[in-house]
Amino acid sequence: MLIGTACTLLSAAGLGIAFLVARRRRYALALRAAAVALLPVGLAMTGVVRFVVNMTFNPVAWAGFGVLACAVLLFLSGRLAEGRGRDRERSGGGTPAAEPAAGSPRSLPKSGRRRGGEADDFSDIEAILKKHGI
């Protein structure tokens, strides 16, 4: 009984921290924190050792496995959301279809192309700076 209470309090504290992290708009980290916070109560509800020893059907144990599965799904969705956020940061927030492909002839500056088999390093840099108006 005491272990269940301690795990519940630990999970409640972890969920409170996850809520505070979510208020800072760090949703991927908040989802992972919520997933980790649910682990103690899930393990307490499953009674892993008791369940294996007795091998009986216990609805609370299966509910605990459901909580653990929910924790894993939250953790994986947090990782997926974090990966998508990184992709948006790399692309600059714009839609990738609006910009021409990097290898297309329209995106290559004329001064950056190789002349006579030898490229001038500074011509590439100058073309990039002119493109951005610097």
XYZ file of C-alpha atoms in Angstrom:
134
model
C 0.000 0.000 0.000
C 2.805 2.371 0.864
C 4.644 1.640 -2.398
C 1.504 2.408 -4.396
C 1.032 5.721 -2.620
C 4.675 6.716 -3.106
C 4.549 5.825 -6.815
C 1.327 7.771 -7.258
C 2.810 10.854 -5.614
C 5.962 10.529 -7.709
C 3.893 10.272 -10.883
C 1.750 13.253 -9.889
C 4.879 15.343 -9.312
C 6.269 14.260 -12.675
C 3.032 15.148 -14.444
C 3.097 18.555 -12.752
C 6.603 19.131 -14.072
C 5.484 18.025 -17.530
C 2.636 20.542 -17.360
C 5.046 23.328 -16.437
C 7.326 22.370 -19.326
C 4.346 22.366 -21.705
C 3.459 25.907 -20.625
C 6.877 26.962 -21.902
C 5.821 25.600 -25.308
C 8.325 22.749 -25.256
C 5.742 20.135 -26.141
C 8.088 17.338 -27.216
C 9.947 17.503 -23.921
C 6.652 17.708 -22.029
C 5.369 14.549 -23.717
C 8.542 12.673 -22.823
C 8.356 13.939 -19.230
C 4.730 12.790 -18.974
C 5.703 9.381 -20.326
C 8.457 8.991 -17.740
C 6.153 10.292 -14.999
C 3.597 7.568 -15.739
C 6.127 4.762 -15.332
C 6.081 4.533 -11.499
C 2.300 4.315 -11.247
C 2.184 1.874 -14.157
C 4.746 -0.371 -12.529
C 2.937 -0.126 -9.188
C -0.386 -0.980 -10.806
C 1.014 -3.969 -12.679
C 2.645 -5.526 -9.638
C 5.203 -7.036 -11.986
C 6.667 -9.558 -9.523
C 3.312 -10.528 -8.037
C 1.814 -10.878 -11.518
C 4.564 -13.197 -12.728
C 4.515 -15.330 -9.568
C 0.761 -15.764 -9.343
C 0.027 -15.776 -13.108
C -3.552 -14.741 -12.399
C -5.787 -12.426 -14.339
C -5.979 -9.135 -12.501
C -7.816 -6.217 -14.180
C -5.697 -3.685 -12.290
C -2.537 -5.328 -13.647
C -3.824 -5.126 -17.223
C -4.804 -1.502 -16.615
C -1.226 -0.935 -15.461
C 0.058 -2.425 -18.708
C -2.281 -0.061 -20.521
C -0.792 2.878 -18.618
C 2.702 1.667 -19.538
C 1.670 1.394 -23.201
C 0.276 4.935 -23.007
C 3.592 6.109 -21.552
C 5.509 4.501 -24.433
C 3.172 6.076 -27.009
C 3.568 9.508 -25.403
C 7.331 9.144 -25.393
C 7.455 8.102 -29.058
C 5.072 10.866 -30.140
C 7.270 13.364 -28.289
C 10.283 12.116 -30.225
C 8.331 12.380 -33.478
C 7.179 15.914 -32.673
C 10.730 16.925 -31.809
C 12.002 15.549 -35.115
C 9.396 17.480 -37.080
C 10.272 20.667 -35.187
C 13.905 20.273 -36.192
C 12.907 19.836 -39.841
C 10.918 23.078 -39.727
C 13.837 24.940 -38.157
C 16.199 23.700 -40.855
C 13.880 24.729 -43.680
C 13.359 28.187 -42.187
C 9.666 27.737 -41.521
C 8.706 28.022 -45.186
C 7.183 25.367 -47.339
C 9.748 23.274 -49.175
C 7.677 23.312 -52.389
C 7.932 27.107 -52.646
C 11.710 27.006 -53.077
C 13.412 25.436 -56.095
C 15.380 22.270 -55.532
C 19.021 22.665 -54.577
C 20.289 20.757 -57.596
C 18.137 22.507 -60.188
C 19.894 24.738 -62.728
C 17.791 27.762 -61.713
C 19.137 27.689 -58.151
C 22.814 27.690 -59.148
C 24.337 31.153 -59.535
C 26.225 31.792 -62.756
C 29.353 32.965 -60.967
C 29.424 29.788 -58.849
C 29.764 27.396 -61.791
C 33.113 25.917 -62.627
C 35.107 27.511 -65.390
C 37.735 25.488 -67.162
C 37.574 22.662 -64.598
C 38.591 24.981 -61.736
C 36.190 26.795 -59.368
C 36.927 30.119 -57.754
C 36.085 29.731 -54.037
C 35.264 33.395 -53.564
C 32.883 33.559 -56.531
C 30.578 31.064 -54.800
C 30.598 33.104 -51.625
C 30.008 36.342 -53.524
C 27.042 34.810 -55.338
C 25.476 33.678 -52.070
C 25.975 37.089 -50.478
C 24.482 38.867 -53.530
C 21.523 36.492 -53.479
C 20.768 37.524 -49.900
C 21.366 41.213 -50.585
C 24.525 41.541 -48.522
